[in-house]
Structures are given as structure tokens and as C-alpha cells.
Amino acid sequence: MRITVLGSAAGGGFPQWNCNCRNCAGLRAGTLRTKARTQSSIFIRPDGGADGVLFNASPDILAQIRANPELQPGRALRDSAIAGVVLMDGQIDHVTGLFMLRERSRPAPERPGGRAPDPLPLWCTDAVAEDLTTGHPVFRVLGHYCGVDRHAIALDGTPFEVPGVPDLLFRAMPLDSKAAPYSPHRERGEPGDNLGITVTDRRSGGRLFYAPGLAAVTPAVFDAMSNADAVMVDGTFWTDDEMITTGAGPQRARAIGHLPQSGEGGMLEVMARLPAATRKLLIHINNTNPILDEDSAPRAEVARAGVEVCEDGMHIEL
Ligand code: MLT
Ligand code: MN
Ligand code: ZN
């Protein structure tokens, strides 16, 4: 399979529109060796197939599609390589792009204009579906456009497939992280608010464990990570108090569902226990994170640990 990193930043992107932290200001001024990033999303297609699966629909999706022509194979007047969308959570940075897919339609010669709305095939948990029909009623709004053909993701590891992409197999596990701030149950976390998903390519046997929002690595999560050829996980914050020390906000990383990379029990320590051959990648990187500065000491530490920092447009073959 081929994984394309459409966006590698956390909510807000990099630079964030209203932010003048060291990273955002340094990128704008050209004084920092770093790269701009859009909000986190990946696209996976099996070897030999044109169509694939979109993981999360970021507010930057239109720019991401333009930047990655493989998502627009141009086989018909209206076309897309996106066979379906899988949501890892209901956060704004992962679902707002669904509105941008509202024009989906199919040929319908019997109708005036010859086309009819074509509901978007979408997989998410019940907890996320509830948020997307209540606190942030994306599904109800899209009902007035193309509509959503929603499929439930089971939390017990039952594998699922996306029609049109038969070579890929998906298995989800609930994660300790956080529902979106608008969620009616933000402070009463439900299993399924956030997912980790293992994607297996049946032909190559390649396996990816993907978890862009992850607050704690339980034995079950570590087991899933250990069984993958590549892990692409939460790279939001370097330290637990990063928002506070940069003056960006009062929240601690763990309290808003993100395990920091550095320090005791941090993501780098977890990754060091993985098999040496495992490819280790960080995604969903917040604009305050010092690893975005390619000349920083934290970035050097990440590189020494054999861990890669995702960039927009990056491809991974498994
Ligand atoms: C998060 O994952 O915590 C989000 O990126 C926050 C947000 O979307 O503002
Ligand atoms: Mn996010
Ligand atoms: Zn910033």
C-alpha cells in the first residue's frame, strides 16, 4: 500500500493564522529551517489500485487534493479517488473537510441534469456519529447535499473493508484520548471517541498502525504498535506543559488527549521499545512543537531515536 501524508499538523495548521509563537513567526519570517503544514489527514491506496481511503477530512482538504493529483484521477466529468472516509475522532481538524465533499453525485440519466446526490461512504464509531449529529451536526447538514452513507466501526477489533478498496483491511481499537471540545460528552469520555486503526494490505502483507490522537499507551495499544511495520502516531506536543510555557494556552497535553514525546513515559520512550525494524513516524504536530524547527535540540533527539517527523506530501510504501 501507499500512504500519502496529506496533512501533518495538528488543529490550526502550521503556521496557525493568529499565532506568532517562535515557530509560526520564524516560518513566516524565513528565519527558521522548517516547513508549513496543513491539518492532519492521510490517504491510503493499495498497490495497483487508483482508489483509496481518506483518513479524516481536514479543513484543508481542497488544498490537499490539489497538492496530490493522485486523489483526482480524472476518469469522468465528476470523479475522485476517495472511495470512502474513515474518521479517527470527531475533532474539528478531522471532520470539517466533510463539508467540502458535499458535491458528490452520480450519473442518473432519468433525472433532470442527469445526476443525483451520491451519499459519501463514511466509517466512524457510534460516539463520533453521535457528536456529528448533535454537538456538531455535520451529518444533518450534509443531508441537504450529498448525504452520508455511514457505517459503524466496531470497537472489538472486528475487521472491516471499504467497498472499492478490497485489498485493504481495517481493524480499530478504542484509545485513551479526548472527545472534541464541542462534544456533549467532552468530560465523560466514551470508548470510541478516539481510535487507533491497523491497516493491512492483503497483497503485500504490510501493516500500518495509525493513531493521530493518543494520550496513553496501554498494553493493548503497545501490542498493536509492535505488530505493525510502521507506526504513525500522535506527535502533537514535545512536553506536557508546552501550551503553558509558550504562552499559547492553559491546557496540558495529556489533559487534552495527547501524550508528549519527551520525558518519562513519553512517546519516544515508548517507541524505543518497538522492534528496531519498525518505521516510526510522528503526525498531528502542533505549531508550538519545537521538533518543527529542523535545527532544534528536540528535533535532533527525535532523529537520534530513529523517529521521523511527517511532512505534507510524504509517501510511505508498505
Ligand atoms: C486536538 O487534537 O486536540 C485538536 O487539534 C484541537 C483542535 O482541533 O483545536
Ligand atoms: Mn486534532
Ligand atoms: Zn504557533
Tab-separated table of C-alpha atoms in Angstrom, residues 47-288:
chain	number	residue	atom	x	y	z
A	47	ASP	CA	-0.753	-1.308	-4.679
A	48	GLY	CA	-2.139	-1.364	-8.175
A	49	GLY	CA	-5.369	0.441	-7.258
A	50	ALA	CA	-6.333	4.004	-8.120
A	51	ASP	CA	-8.936	4.376	-5.392
A	52	GLY	CA	-8.177	4.569	-1.705
A	53	VAL	CA	-9.379	5.615	1.708
A	54	LEU	CA	-9.235	9.067	3.243
A	55	PHE	CA	-8.483	9.106	6.967
A	56	ASN	CA	-10.070	12.229	8.410
A	57	ALA	CA	-11.332	15.163	6.379
A	58	SER	CA	-9.306	18.204	7.333
A	59	PRO	CA	-10.455	21.806	6.809
A	60	ASP	CA	-7.524	21.951	4.343
A	61	ILE	CA	-8.812	19.095	2.183
A	62	LEU	CA	-9.298	21.069	-1.023
A	63	ALA	CA	-5.689	22.301	-0.963
A	64	GLN	CA	-4.540	18.778	-0.059
A	65	ILE	CA	-6.356	17.279	-3.057
A	66	ARG	CA	-4.862	19.934	-5.338
A	67	ALA	CA	-1.384	19.185	-3.988
A	68	ASN	CA	-1.781	15.418	-4.530
A	69	PRO	CA	-3.080	14.775	-8.079
A	70	GLU	CA	-3.425	11.025	-7.357
A	71	LEU	CA	-6.628	11.952	-5.490
A	72	GLN	CA	-8.143	13.220	-8.742
A	73	PRO	CA	-7.637	10.531	-11.415
A	74	GLY	CA	-9.971	12.338	-13.861
A	75	ARG	CA	-11.820	9.309	-15.235
A	76	ALA	CA	-15.167	11.077	-15.639
A	77	LEU	CA	-16.744	14.532	-15.543
A	78	ARG	CA	-17.205	14.150	-11.774
A	79	ASP	CA	-14.651	11.829	-10.171
A	80	SER	CA	-12.482	11.204	-7.105
A	81	ALA	CA	-10.052	8.562	-5.877
A	82	ILE	CA	-11.677	8.798	-2.433
A	83	ALA	CA	-13.675	5.564	-2.163
A	84	GLY	CA	-14.584	6.239	1.461
A	85	VAL	CA	-13.723	8.245	4.558
A	86	VAL	CA	-12.663	6.828	7.928
A	87	LEU	CA	-12.843	9.136	10.950
A	88	MET	CA	-10.403	8.662	13.826
A	89	ASP	CA	-12.358	11.063	16.061
A	90	GLY	CA	-14.828	13.921	15.751
A	91	GLN	CA	-12.367	16.805	16.250
A	92	ILE	CA	-12.848	19.942	14.127
A	93	ASP	CA	-9.490	19.421	12.387
A	94	HIS	CA	-10.580	15.911	11.317
A	95	VAL	CA	-14.187	16.395	10.206
A	96	THR	CA	-14.782	19.916	8.916
A	97	GLY	CA	-13.463	18.993	5.463
A	98	LEU	CA	-16.507	16.738	5.040
A	99	PHE	CA	-18.439	19.874	4.082
A	100	MET	CA	-16.035	20.321	1.160
A	101	LEU	CA	-17.041	16.917	-0.258
A	102	ARG	CA	-20.738	17.871	-0.447
A	103	GLU	CA	-20.885	17.954	-4.267
A	104	ARG	CA	-20.601	14.149	-4.558
A	105	SER	CA	-23.001	12.980	-7.256
A	106	ARG	CA	-23.571	10.034	-9.559
A	107	PRO	CA	-24.921	9.688	-13.101
A	108	ALA	CA	-28.739	9.428	-13.180
A	109	PRO	CA	-29.894	9.699	-16.800
A	110	GLU	CA	-33.558	9.595	-15.705
A	111	ARG	CA	-33.165	12.842	-13.675
A	112	PRO	CA	-33.117	16.453	-14.886
A	113	GLY	CA	-29.442	17.303	-15.439
A	114	GLY	CA	-28.670	13.599	-15.458
A	115	ARG	CA	-27.203	13.441	-11.969
A	116	ALA	CA	-28.300	12.579	-8.421
A	117	PRO	CA	-26.717	13.084	-4.986
A	118	ASP	CA	-24.326	10.268	-4.079
A	119	PRO	CA	-24.048	9.754	-0.295
A	120	LEU	CA	-20.467	9.804	0.971
A	121	PRO	CA	-19.390	6.362	2.275
A	122	LEU	CA	-18.103	7.016	5.785
A	123	TRP	CA	-16.917	4.860	8.700
A	124	CYS	CA	-16.910	6.091	12.315
A	125	THR	CA	-17.771	4.905	15.809
A	126	ASP	CA	-21.160	5.439	17.446
A	127	ALA	CA	-19.612	8.000	19.828
A	128	VAL	CA	-18.351	10.086	16.897
A	129	ALA	CA	-21.610	9.673	14.948
A	130	GLU	CA	-23.485	10.982	17.975
A	131	ASP	CA	-21.230	14.059	18.137
A	132	LEU	CA	-21.654	14.631	14.403
A	133	THR	CA	-25.437	14.632	14.705
A	134	THR	CA	-25.675	16.680	17.935
A	135	GLY	CA	-22.828	18.970	19.110
A	136	HIS	CA	-21.557	19.490	15.546
A	137	PRO	CA	-24.339	18.226	13.253
A	138	VAL	CA	-22.210	17.705	10.133
A	139	PHE	CA	-24.216	14.652	9.076
A	140	ARG	CA	-27.518	16.528	9.326
A	141	VAL	CA	-26.163	19.442	7.298
A	142	LEU	CA	-24.690	17.116	4.652
A	143	GLY	CA	-28.134	15.515	4.409
A	144	HIS	CA	-29.133	18.629	2.450
A	145	TYR	CA	-26.305	17.998	-0.056
A	146	CYS	CA	-24.852	14.593	-0.985
A	147	GLY	CA	-25.772	12.864	2.287
A	148	VAL	CA	-23.669	10.414	4.295
A	149	ASP	CA	-23.718	6.638	3.957
A	150	ARG	CA	-22.480	5.925	7.455
A	151	HIS	CA	-21.059	2.575	8.584
A	152	ALA	CA	-20.384	1.812	12.266
A	153	ILE	CA	-16.853	0.918	13.334
A	154	ALA	CA	-16.837	-1.864	15.910
A	155	LEU	CA	-14.582	-1.424	18.941
A	156	ASP	CA	-13.869	-5.124	19.439
A	157	GLY	CA	-11.375	-5.355	16.576
A	158	THR	CA	-13.806	-6.870	14.051
A	159	PRO	CA	-12.154	-6.117	10.718
A	160	PHE	CA	-13.921	-4.002	8.120
A	161	GLU	CA	-13.428	-3.190	4.464
A	162	VAL	CA	-14.239	-0.250	2.247
A	163	PRO	CA	-16.023	-1.260	-0.981
A	164	GLY	CA	-13.875	-0.402	-3.993
A	165	VAL	CA	-10.669	-0.951	-1.984
A	166	PRO	CA	-10.818	-4.696	-1.346
A	167	ASP	CA	-7.097	-5.188	-0.732
A	168	LEU	CA	-7.105	-3.158	2.465
A	169	LEU	CA	-8.326	-4.487	5.792
A	170	PHE	CA	-9.035	-2.212	8.770
A	171	ARG	CA	-9.125	-3.037	12.479
A	172	ALA	CA	-9.924	-0.395	15.082
A	173	MET	CA	-9.226	-0.130	18.786
A	174	PRO	CA	-10.550	2.483	21.211
A	175	LEU	CA	-7.883	4.835	22.596
A	176	ASP	CA	-7.499	6.873	25.702
A	177	SER	CA	-7.672	10.420	24.314
A	178	LYS	CA	-10.453	13.016	24.288
A	179	ALA	CA	-13.741	13.887	22.560
A	180	ALA	CA	-13.841	17.285	20.837
A	181	PRO	CA	-14.491	20.389	22.973
A	182	TYR	CA	-17.998	20.773	21.415
A	183	SER	CA	-18.964	17.181	22.291
A	184	PRO	CA	-21.906	16.907	24.689
A	185	HIS	CA	-19.820	14.248	26.497
A	186	ARG	CA	-16.400	16.005	26.398
A	187	GLU	CA	-15.897	15.457	30.139
A	188	ARG	CA	-17.442	11.959	30.160
A	189	GLY	CA	-15.206	10.146	27.712
A	190	GLU	CA	-16.793	7.252	25.826
A	191	PRO	CA	-14.935	4.331	24.268
A	192	GLY	CA	-14.772	5.202	20.592
A	193	ASP	CA	-14.208	8.952	20.982
A	194	ASN	CA	-10.754	8.286	19.511
A	195	LEU	CA	-9.415	5.364	17.560
A	196	GLY	CA	-6.208	3.667	16.629
A	197	ILE	CA	-6.513	1.724	13.387
A	198	THR	CA	-4.353	-1.043	11.963
A	199	VAL	CA	-4.450	-1.097	8.154
A	200	THR	CA	-3.251	-4.280	6.473
A	201	ASP	CA	-2.555	-4.654	2.771
A	202	ARG	CA	-3.659	-8.183	1.954
A	203	ARG	CA	-1.334	-8.451	-1.038
A	204	SER	CA	1.914	-7.064	0.361
A	205	GLY	CA	1.131	-8.030	3.954
A	206	GLY	CA	2.286	-4.533	5.001
A	207	ARG	CA	0.762	-3.117	8.165
A	208	LEU	CA	0.339	0.417	9.465
A	209	PHE	CA	-0.802	1.422	12.944
A	210	TYR	CA	-2.294	4.908	12.778
A	211	ALA	CA	-3.267	6.953	15.850
A	212	PRO	CA	-3.070	10.740	15.411
A	213	GLY	CA	-4.587	11.394	18.860
A	214	LEU	CA	-3.300	9.205	21.667
A	215	ALA	CA	-2.992	10.075	25.365
A	216	ALA	CA	-1.810	6.781	26.853
A	217	VAL	CA	-0.131	3.677	25.511
A	218	THR	CA	-1.870	0.746	27.209
A	219	PRO	CA	-0.524	-2.811	26.785
A	220	ALA	CA	-3.144	-3.388	24.049
A	221	VAL	CA	-2.025	-0.274	22.161
A	222	PHE	CA	1.626	-1.253	22.511
A	223	ASP	CA	0.778	-4.699	21.203
A	224	ALA	CA	-0.883	-3.189	18.108
A	225	MET	CA	2.136	-0.915	17.597
A	226	SER	CA	4.538	-3.849	17.937
A	227	ASN	CA	2.666	-5.826	15.299
A	228	ALA	CA	2.908	-3.106	12.623
A	229	ASP	CA	5.643	-2.440	10.063
A	230	ALA	CA	5.115	1.286	10.591
A	231	VAL	CA	3.500	3.324	13.346
A	232	MET	CA	2.207	6.814	12.646
A	233	VAL	CA	1.196	8.297	15.961
A	234	ASP	CA	0.397	11.411	17.967
A	235	GLY	CA	3.170	13.989	17.557
A	236	THR	CA	1.197	16.956	18.930
A	237	PHE	CA	3.403	18.156	21.795
A	238	TRP	CA	7.037	17.795	22.863
A	239	THR	CA	6.285	18.491	26.544
A	240	ASP	CA	3.189	18.151	28.696
A	241	ASP	CA	3.282	21.874	29.579
A	242	GLU	CA	4.138	23.147	26.076
A	243	MET	CA	0.989	25.246	25.654
A	244	ILE	CA	1.626	26.857	29.047
A	245	THR	CA	5.364	27.567	28.594
A	246	THR	CA	4.857	29.004	25.095
A	247	GLY	CA	2.015	31.157	26.418
A	248	ALA	CA	-0.383	29.584	23.915
A	249	GLY	CA	-2.946	28.367	26.432
A	250	PRO	CA	-3.627	26.813	29.834
A	251	GLN	CA	-4.062	23.189	28.695
A	252	ARG	CA	-1.703	20.352	29.472
A	253	ALA	CA	-1.025	17.878	26.663
A	254	ARG	CA	-2.262	14.785	28.492
A	255	ALA	CA	-5.395	16.579	29.715
A	256	ILE	CA	-6.453	17.276	26.122
A	257	GLY	CA	-5.664	13.767	24.934
A	258	HIS	CA	-2.077	13.903	23.686
A	259	LEU	CA	0.927	12.005	25.064
A	260	PRO	CA	4.008	14.262	24.829
A	261	GLN	CA	7.119	12.944	23.112
A	262	SER	CA	9.775	13.829	25.691
A	263	GLY	CA	10.288	12.800	29.292
A	264	GLU	CA	9.412	9.792	31.350
A	265	GLY	CA	6.762	7.605	29.751
A	266	GLY	CA	6.734	9.887	26.686
A	267	MET	CA	6.245	8.747	23.089
A	268	LEU	CA	9.996	8.490	22.377
A	269	GLU	CA	10.424	6.127	25.309
A	270	VAL	CA	7.508	4.027	24.052
A	271	MET	CA	8.899	3.947	20.523
A	272	ALA	CA	12.328	2.873	21.783
A	273	ARG	CA	10.742	-0.377	22.968
A	274	LEU	CA	9.428	-1.224	19.478
A	275	PRO	CA	11.290	-3.647	17.206
A	276	ALA	CA	14.263	-1.963	15.515
A	277	ALA	CA	12.790	-2.574	12.042
A	278	THR	CA	9.556	-0.713	12.806
A	279	ARG	CA	9.272	2.566	10.928
A	280	LYS	CA	8.367	5.234	13.472
A	281	LEU	CA	6.576	8.420	12.430
A	282	LEU	CA	5.023	11.363	14.256
A	283	ILE	CA	1.968	13.135	12.811
A	284	HIS	CA	-0.567	15.751	14.019
A	285	ILE	CA	2.205	18.107	15.139
A	286	ASN	CA	1.142	21.266	16.922
A	287	ASN	CA	2.600	24.554	15.701
A	288	THR	CA	4.209	25.174	19.115
